[in-house]
XYZ file of C-alpha atoms in Angstrom:
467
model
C -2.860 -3.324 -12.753
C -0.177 -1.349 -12.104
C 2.281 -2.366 -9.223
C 4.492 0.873 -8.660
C 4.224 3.315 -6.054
C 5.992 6.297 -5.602
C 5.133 9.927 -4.425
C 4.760 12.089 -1.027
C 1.689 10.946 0.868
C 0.872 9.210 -1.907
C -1.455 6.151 -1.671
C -0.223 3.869 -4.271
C -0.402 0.944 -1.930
C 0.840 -2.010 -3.222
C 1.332 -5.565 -2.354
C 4.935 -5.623 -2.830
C 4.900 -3.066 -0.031
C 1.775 -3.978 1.970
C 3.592 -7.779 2.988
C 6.415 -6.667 4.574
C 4.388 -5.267 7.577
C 2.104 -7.668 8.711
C 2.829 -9.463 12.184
C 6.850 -8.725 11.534
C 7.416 -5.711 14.087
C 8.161 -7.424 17.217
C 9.974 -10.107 15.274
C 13.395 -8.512 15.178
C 15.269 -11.431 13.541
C 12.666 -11.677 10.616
C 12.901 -7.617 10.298
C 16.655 -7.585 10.461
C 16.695 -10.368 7.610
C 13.930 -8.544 5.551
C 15.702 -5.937 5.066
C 19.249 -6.169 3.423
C 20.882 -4.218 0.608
C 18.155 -1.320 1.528
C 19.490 2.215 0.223
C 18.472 5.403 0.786
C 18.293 8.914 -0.152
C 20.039 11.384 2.593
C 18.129 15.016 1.676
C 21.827 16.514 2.814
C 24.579 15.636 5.413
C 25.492 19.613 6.848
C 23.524 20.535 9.998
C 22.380 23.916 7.721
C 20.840 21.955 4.882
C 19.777 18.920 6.421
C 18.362 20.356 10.049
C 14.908 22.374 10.695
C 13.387 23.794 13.567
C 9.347 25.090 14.446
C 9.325 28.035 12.929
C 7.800 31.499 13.661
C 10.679 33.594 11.269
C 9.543 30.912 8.316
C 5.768 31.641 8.304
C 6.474 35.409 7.013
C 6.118 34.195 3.410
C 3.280 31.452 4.775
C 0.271 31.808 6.757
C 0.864 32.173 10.373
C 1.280 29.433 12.688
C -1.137 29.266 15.669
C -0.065 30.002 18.677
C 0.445 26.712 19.838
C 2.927 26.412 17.444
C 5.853 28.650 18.946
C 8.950 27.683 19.047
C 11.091 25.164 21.175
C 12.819 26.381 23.881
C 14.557 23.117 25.447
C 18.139 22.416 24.889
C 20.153 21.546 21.467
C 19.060 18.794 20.409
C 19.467 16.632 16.689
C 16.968 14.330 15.753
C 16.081 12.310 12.645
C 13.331 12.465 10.279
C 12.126 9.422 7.892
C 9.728 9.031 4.960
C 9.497 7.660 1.975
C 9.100 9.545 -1.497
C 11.023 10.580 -5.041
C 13.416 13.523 -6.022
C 10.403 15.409 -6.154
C 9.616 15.020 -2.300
C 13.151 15.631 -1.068
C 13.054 18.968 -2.719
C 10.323 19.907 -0.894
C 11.050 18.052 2.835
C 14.026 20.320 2.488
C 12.333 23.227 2.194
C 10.533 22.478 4.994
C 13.516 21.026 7.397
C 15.545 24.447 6.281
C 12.132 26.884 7.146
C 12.360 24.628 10.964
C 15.667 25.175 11.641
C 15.843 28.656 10.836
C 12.710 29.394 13.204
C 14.692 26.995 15.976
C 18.360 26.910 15.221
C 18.842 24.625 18.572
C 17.247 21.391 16.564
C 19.035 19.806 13.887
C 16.728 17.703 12.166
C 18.363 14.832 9.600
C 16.038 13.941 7.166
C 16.686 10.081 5.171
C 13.998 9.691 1.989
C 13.499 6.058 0.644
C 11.814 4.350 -1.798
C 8.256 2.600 -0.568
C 9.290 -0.620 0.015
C 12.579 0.125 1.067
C 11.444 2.983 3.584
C 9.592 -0.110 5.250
C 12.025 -2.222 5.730
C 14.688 -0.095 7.780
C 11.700 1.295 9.977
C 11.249 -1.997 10.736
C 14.376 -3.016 11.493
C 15.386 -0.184 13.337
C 12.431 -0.713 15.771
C 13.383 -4.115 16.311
C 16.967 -2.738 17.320
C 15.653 -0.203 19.634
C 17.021 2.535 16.883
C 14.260 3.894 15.204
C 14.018 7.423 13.545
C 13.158 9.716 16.056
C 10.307 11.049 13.955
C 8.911 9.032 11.112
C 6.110 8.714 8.351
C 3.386 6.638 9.155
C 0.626 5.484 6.606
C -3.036 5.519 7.722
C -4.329 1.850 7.439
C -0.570 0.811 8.897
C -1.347 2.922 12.048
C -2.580 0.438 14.498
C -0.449 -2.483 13.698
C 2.754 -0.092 14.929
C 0.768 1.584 18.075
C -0.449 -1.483 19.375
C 3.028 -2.661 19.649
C 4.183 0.174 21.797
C 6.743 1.622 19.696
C 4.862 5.001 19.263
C 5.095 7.628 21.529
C 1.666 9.319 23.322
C 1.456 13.261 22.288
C -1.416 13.405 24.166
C 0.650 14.642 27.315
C 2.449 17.243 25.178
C -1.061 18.457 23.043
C -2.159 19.167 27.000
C 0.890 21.467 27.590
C 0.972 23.591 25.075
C -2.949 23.709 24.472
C -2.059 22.425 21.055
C -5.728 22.761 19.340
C -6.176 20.258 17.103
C -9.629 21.105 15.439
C -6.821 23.538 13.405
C -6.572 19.863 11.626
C -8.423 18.091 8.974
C -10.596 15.604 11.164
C -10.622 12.637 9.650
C -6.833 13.089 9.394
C -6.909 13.673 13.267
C -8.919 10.293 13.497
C -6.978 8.545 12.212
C -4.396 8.714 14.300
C -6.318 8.723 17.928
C -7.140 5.404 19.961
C -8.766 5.925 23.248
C -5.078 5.341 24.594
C -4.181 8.596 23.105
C -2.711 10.454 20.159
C -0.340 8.588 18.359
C 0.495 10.689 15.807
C -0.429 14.611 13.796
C -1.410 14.172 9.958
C 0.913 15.495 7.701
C -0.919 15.588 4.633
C -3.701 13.217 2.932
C -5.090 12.698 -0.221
C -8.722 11.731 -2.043
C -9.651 9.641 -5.034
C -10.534 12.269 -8.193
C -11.095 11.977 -12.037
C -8.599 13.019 -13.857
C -9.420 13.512 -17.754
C -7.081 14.918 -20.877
C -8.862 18.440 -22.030
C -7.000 17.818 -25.420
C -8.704 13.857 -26.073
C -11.857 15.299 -24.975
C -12.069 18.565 -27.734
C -10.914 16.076 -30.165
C -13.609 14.174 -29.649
C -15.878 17.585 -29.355
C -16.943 16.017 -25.619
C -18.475 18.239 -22.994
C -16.037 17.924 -19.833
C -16.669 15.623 -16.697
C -18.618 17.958 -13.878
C -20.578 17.022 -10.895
C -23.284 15.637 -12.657
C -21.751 12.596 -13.864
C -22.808 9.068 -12.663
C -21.671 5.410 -13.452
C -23.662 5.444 -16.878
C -22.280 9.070 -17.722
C -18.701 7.340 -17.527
C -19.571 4.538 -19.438
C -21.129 6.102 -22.261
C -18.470 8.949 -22.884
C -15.515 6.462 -22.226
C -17.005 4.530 -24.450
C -16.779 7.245 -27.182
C -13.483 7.851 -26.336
C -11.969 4.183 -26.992
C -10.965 4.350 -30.526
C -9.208 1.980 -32.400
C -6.758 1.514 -35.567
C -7.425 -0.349 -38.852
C -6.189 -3.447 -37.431
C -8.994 -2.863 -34.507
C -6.467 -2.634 -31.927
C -7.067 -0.096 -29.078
C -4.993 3.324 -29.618
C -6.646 5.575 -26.933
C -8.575 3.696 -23.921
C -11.073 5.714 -22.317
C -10.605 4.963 -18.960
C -7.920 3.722 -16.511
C -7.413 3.276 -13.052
C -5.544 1.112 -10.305
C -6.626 -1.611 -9.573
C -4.435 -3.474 -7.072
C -5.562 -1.334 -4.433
C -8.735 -0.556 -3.025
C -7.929 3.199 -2.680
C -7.010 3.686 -6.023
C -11.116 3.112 -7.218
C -12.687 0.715 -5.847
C -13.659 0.938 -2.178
C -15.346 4.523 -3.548
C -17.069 2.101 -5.603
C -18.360 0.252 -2.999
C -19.452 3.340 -0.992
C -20.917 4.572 -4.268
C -23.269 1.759 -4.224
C -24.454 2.189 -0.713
C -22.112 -1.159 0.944
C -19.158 -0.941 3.346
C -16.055 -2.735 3.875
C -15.765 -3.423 7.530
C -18.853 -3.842 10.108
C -18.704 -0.869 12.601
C -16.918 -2.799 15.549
C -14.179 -3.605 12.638
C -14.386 -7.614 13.733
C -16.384 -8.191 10.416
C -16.431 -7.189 7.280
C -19.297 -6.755 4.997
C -17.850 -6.963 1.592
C -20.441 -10.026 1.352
C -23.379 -7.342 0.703
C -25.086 -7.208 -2.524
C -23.887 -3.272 -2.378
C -20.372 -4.217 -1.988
C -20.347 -6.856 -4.013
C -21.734 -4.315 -6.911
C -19.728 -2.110 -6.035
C -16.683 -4.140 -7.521
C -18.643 -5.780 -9.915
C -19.346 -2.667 -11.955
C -15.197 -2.237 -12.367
C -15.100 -5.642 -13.455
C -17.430 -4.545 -16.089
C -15.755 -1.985 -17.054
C -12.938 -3.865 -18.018
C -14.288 -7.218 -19.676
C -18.015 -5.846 -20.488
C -17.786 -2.695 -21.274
C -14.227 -2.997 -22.557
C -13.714 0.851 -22.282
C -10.883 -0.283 -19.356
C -7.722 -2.352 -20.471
C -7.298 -6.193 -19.210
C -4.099 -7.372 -18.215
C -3.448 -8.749 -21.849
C -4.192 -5.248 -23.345
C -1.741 -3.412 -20.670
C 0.568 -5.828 -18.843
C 0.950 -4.935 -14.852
C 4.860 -3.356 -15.064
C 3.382 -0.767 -18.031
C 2.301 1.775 -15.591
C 0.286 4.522 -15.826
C -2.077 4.516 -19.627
C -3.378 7.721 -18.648
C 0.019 9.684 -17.700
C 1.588 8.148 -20.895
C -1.179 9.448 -22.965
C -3.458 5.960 -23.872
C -6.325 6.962 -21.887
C -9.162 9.748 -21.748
C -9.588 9.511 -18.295
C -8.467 8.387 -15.225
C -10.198 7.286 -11.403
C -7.103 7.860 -9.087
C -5.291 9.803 -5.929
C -4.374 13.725 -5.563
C -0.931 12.408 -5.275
C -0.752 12.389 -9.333
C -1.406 15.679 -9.692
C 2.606 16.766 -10.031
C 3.012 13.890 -11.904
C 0.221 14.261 -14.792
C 1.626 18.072 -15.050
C 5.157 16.886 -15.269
C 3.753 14.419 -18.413
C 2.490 17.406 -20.222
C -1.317 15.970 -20.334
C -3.723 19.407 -20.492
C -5.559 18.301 -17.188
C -8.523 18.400 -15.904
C -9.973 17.226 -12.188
C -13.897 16.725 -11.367
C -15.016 14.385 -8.874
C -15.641 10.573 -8.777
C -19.180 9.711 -10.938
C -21.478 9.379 -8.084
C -23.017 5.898 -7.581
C -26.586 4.548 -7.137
C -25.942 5.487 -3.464
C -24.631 8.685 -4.397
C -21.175 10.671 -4.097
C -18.463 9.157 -2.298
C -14.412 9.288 -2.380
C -11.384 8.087 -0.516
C -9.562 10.063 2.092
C -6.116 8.515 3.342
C -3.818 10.448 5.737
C -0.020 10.355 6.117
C 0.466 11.057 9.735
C 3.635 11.722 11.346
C 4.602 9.740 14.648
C 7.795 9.881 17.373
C 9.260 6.450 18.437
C 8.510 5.912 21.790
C 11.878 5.814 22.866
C 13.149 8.414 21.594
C 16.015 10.344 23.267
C 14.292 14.036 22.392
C 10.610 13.503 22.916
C 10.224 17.093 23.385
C 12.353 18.150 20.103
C 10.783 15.475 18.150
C 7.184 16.666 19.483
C 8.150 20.437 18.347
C 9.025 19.322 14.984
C 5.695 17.259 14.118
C 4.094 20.001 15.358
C 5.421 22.468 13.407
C 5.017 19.940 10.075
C 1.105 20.762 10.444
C 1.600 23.927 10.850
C 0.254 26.896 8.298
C 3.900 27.575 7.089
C 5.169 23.866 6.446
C 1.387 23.469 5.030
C 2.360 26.092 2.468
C 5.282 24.571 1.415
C 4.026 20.984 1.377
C 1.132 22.672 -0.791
C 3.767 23.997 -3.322
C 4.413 20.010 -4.151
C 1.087 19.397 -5.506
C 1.844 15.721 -4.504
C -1.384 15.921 -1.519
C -3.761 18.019 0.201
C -3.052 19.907 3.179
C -3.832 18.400 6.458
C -4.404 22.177 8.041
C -7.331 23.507 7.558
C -6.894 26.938 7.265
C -4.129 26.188 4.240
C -6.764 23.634 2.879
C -9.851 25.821 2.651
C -7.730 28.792 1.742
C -4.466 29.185 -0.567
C -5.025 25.473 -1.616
C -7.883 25.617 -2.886
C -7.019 28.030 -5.615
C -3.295 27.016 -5.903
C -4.162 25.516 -9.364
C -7.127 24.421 -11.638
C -9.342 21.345 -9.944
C -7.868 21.536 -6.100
C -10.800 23.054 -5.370
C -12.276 19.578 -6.323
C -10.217 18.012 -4.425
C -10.807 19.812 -1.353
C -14.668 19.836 -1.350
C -14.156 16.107 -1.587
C -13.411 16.175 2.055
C -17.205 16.465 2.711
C -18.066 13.352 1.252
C -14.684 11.077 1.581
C -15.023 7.804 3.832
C -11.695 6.982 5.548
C -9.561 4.150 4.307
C -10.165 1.479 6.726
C -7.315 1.464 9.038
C -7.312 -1.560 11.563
C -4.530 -4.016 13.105
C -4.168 -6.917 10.716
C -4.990 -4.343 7.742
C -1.643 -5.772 5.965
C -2.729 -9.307 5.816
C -6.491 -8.676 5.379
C -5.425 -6.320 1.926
C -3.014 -8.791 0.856
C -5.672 -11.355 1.275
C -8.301 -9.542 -0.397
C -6.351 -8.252 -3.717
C -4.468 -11.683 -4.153
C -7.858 -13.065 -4.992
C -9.373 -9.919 -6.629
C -6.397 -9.537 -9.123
C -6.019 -12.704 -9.920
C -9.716 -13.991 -10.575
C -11.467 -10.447 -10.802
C -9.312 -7.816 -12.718
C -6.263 -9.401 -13.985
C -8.609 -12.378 -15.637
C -12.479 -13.173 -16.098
C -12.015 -16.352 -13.817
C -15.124 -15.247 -11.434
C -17.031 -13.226 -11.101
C -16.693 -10.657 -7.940
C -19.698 -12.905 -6.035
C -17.675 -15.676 -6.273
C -14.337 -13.920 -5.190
C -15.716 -12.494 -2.780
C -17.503 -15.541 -0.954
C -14.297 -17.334 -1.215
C -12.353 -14.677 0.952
C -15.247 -13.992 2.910
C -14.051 -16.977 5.213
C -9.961 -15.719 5.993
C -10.545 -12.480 6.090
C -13.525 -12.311 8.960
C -10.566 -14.430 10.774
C -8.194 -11.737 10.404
C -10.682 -9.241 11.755
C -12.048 -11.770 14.877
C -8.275 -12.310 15.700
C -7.594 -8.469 16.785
């Protein structure tokens, strides 16, 4: 359900986007071909507006940067910046790109937004040309399939230099990024799976809100209560929703929940084939054809987006990156964490890194500006967004976590998130794995997740043995 996927490090990871990666980098003719009639969304075109710079003037209004943060000191140097993301994300990458330049007016920095799916098509293609961004976005599970093809540069060598301390960084976020060949990349920001819930559906109902205590039967039986239907017995108000073309969006914290795994800890297996796992899934499954608190695909096609942002659900299993978005929709909301599980509490993390292309012209411009985008005072402003959590820690644990009602929740979530699996061959395995999943699992009743599962079980073991 639900195919879109928009936002700043947000983690709506569809397939749409997902099959573009796979196996395609060092195929330059397939990338080049891939990608016509892309467009994209310049943040501005002047040196002033569209440049930044590490920045010791901009943290005066922001905590302080550390002190491996100071500014660059090399020659003039311009150097460009991609991610993906919506209006909402330019506005605040150009806060961030003005705060740099004004701290180092000798790096222009030209930042190009694009849609998801676009956004992965011109990386590609400019890596197969040798013309890459100089500094780029680079999504968590999609990590190793670009740095084991080279095209990433080391900042190992420059985190030596300046005594750049990294345990200033979230660590799973660090992680996540790291190979024993180096560090490929600095987290920008991440994000963690959260319930969501409308305060105004719940006092109608005279419902105690979701807290801590919740489990997997708590959820049941209140969205249960809060499904109601018209005289004709059609659903009005659905009382839950989630994603479900994703394993982020739900149902990998699921799985964790119930005390399975997705890959065995080499990562050349994977051990979805557990009763745990399997239940895991099986209990969303439930929720949509048992339990019928959850809508099928009949009930709320695929393009409909969103039933709890458009105000046909109670409450909602899904990523920190809504948070701007649910505001923005007017729903009075509220944020506890995930039911827990038989197995106990357990959430998503996901990072959004961001990486230099190995050959880059200005590695040591290009290393200053990554560096300064985990700083405290690009932290702040990223923070302002609402679209993710802070990668820094002392932003996270501090002004964050007050910023607005329920990022506190968010942020404790840290201590009990797994990591997205992130693995070469990720692309394919996911694409593999949700093909079968939506169309037999959540989309339609035509198995039952045992079944699904065992059928994959096969092709995506050979994705893993093949790394």
């Amino acid at each position: 359900m639900f195919t879109d996927r928009t936002g700043s490090g947000g983690r709506r990871c569809r397939l749409a986007g997902l099959t573009r990666v796979a196996g395609v980098i060092g195929c330059a003719a397939l990338l080049v071909s891939g990608c016509g009639g892309s467009t994209a969304t310049p943040l501005a075109s002047t040196p002033a507006a569209s440049a930044i710079a590490p920045s010791n003037a901009a943290s005066a209004q922001a905590p302080s940067a550390a002190p491996s943060d100071a500014g660059y000191t090399g020659p003039a140097a311009t150097i460009s910046y991609s991610i993906w993301g919506d209006p909402a994300e330019i506005k605040n990458q150009q806060a961030v790109v003005d705060a740099f330049h004004v701290a180092n007016p000798k790096i222009t920095v030209k930042v190009t937004v694009s849609d998801w799916d676009t956004y992965w098509d011109k990386l590609q293609t400019g890596i197969a040309g040798g013309d890459a961004p100089d500094v780029f976005a680079m999504d968590g599970p999609l990590f190793p399939d670009y740095q084991s093809r080279d095209v990433l540069l080391d900042l190992k060598p420059f985190i030596d230099r300046d005594g750049y301390d990294l345990g200033h960084l979230a660590d799973q976020a660090v992680g996540d990024f790291t190979t024993p060949d180096g560090q490929f990349g600095l987290p920008r920001d991440l994000n963690v799976i959260a319930l969501f819930y409308n305060k105004k559906m719940f006092d109608a109902a005279s419902i105690p809100y979701p807290d801590d205590s919740w489990d997997w039967a708590k959820l049941t039986e209140v969205a249960t209560k809060l499904t109601l239907k018209g005289g004709n017995g059609k659903v009005t108000q659905w009382g839950f929703f989630t994603e479900t073309s994703d394993m982020e969006n739900y149902w990998s914290s699921l799985v964790w929940q119930n005390g399975g795994d997705i890959l065995a800890p080499d990562h050349k297996s994977t051990v979805l084939g557990s009763d745990q796992a399997v239940g895991g899934i099986q209990h969303l499954q439930d929720l949509i054809w048992k339990d019928k608190i959850m809508p099928d695909a009949a009930s709320w096609p695929t393009d409909s987006g969103d039933a709890f942002e458009q105000g046909k659900a109670a409450i909602e299993a899904d990523g920190s990156w809504l948070v701007a978005t649910h505001q923005a929709a007017g729903i009075d909301l509220g944020i506890a964490p995930l039911p827990k599980g038989p197995a106990g509490q357990a959430t998503s993390i996901n990072p959004t890194g961001a990486v230099v292309f190995a050959k880059t012209k200005n590695p040591d411009a290009s290393w200053a500006f990554v560096k300064y985008l985990a700083s405290p005072a690009a932290q702040t402003k990223l923070m302002e967004l609402r679209a993710s959590l802070p990668a820094n820690k002392e932003v996270l644990a501090g002004p964050y976590s007050s910023s607005f009602d329920g990022a506190k929740v968010l942020a404790d979530a840290l201590s009990y998130a797994h990591i997205k699996p992130s693995f070469k061959g990720y692309d394919e395995f996911a694409t593999t794995l949700q093909t079968e999943l939506d169309a037999n699992v959540f989309e339609a009743q035509n198995e039952t997740v045992r079944e699904a599962i065992d059928k994959v079980l096969p092709a995506l073991n050979s994705i893993l043995s093949g790394q």
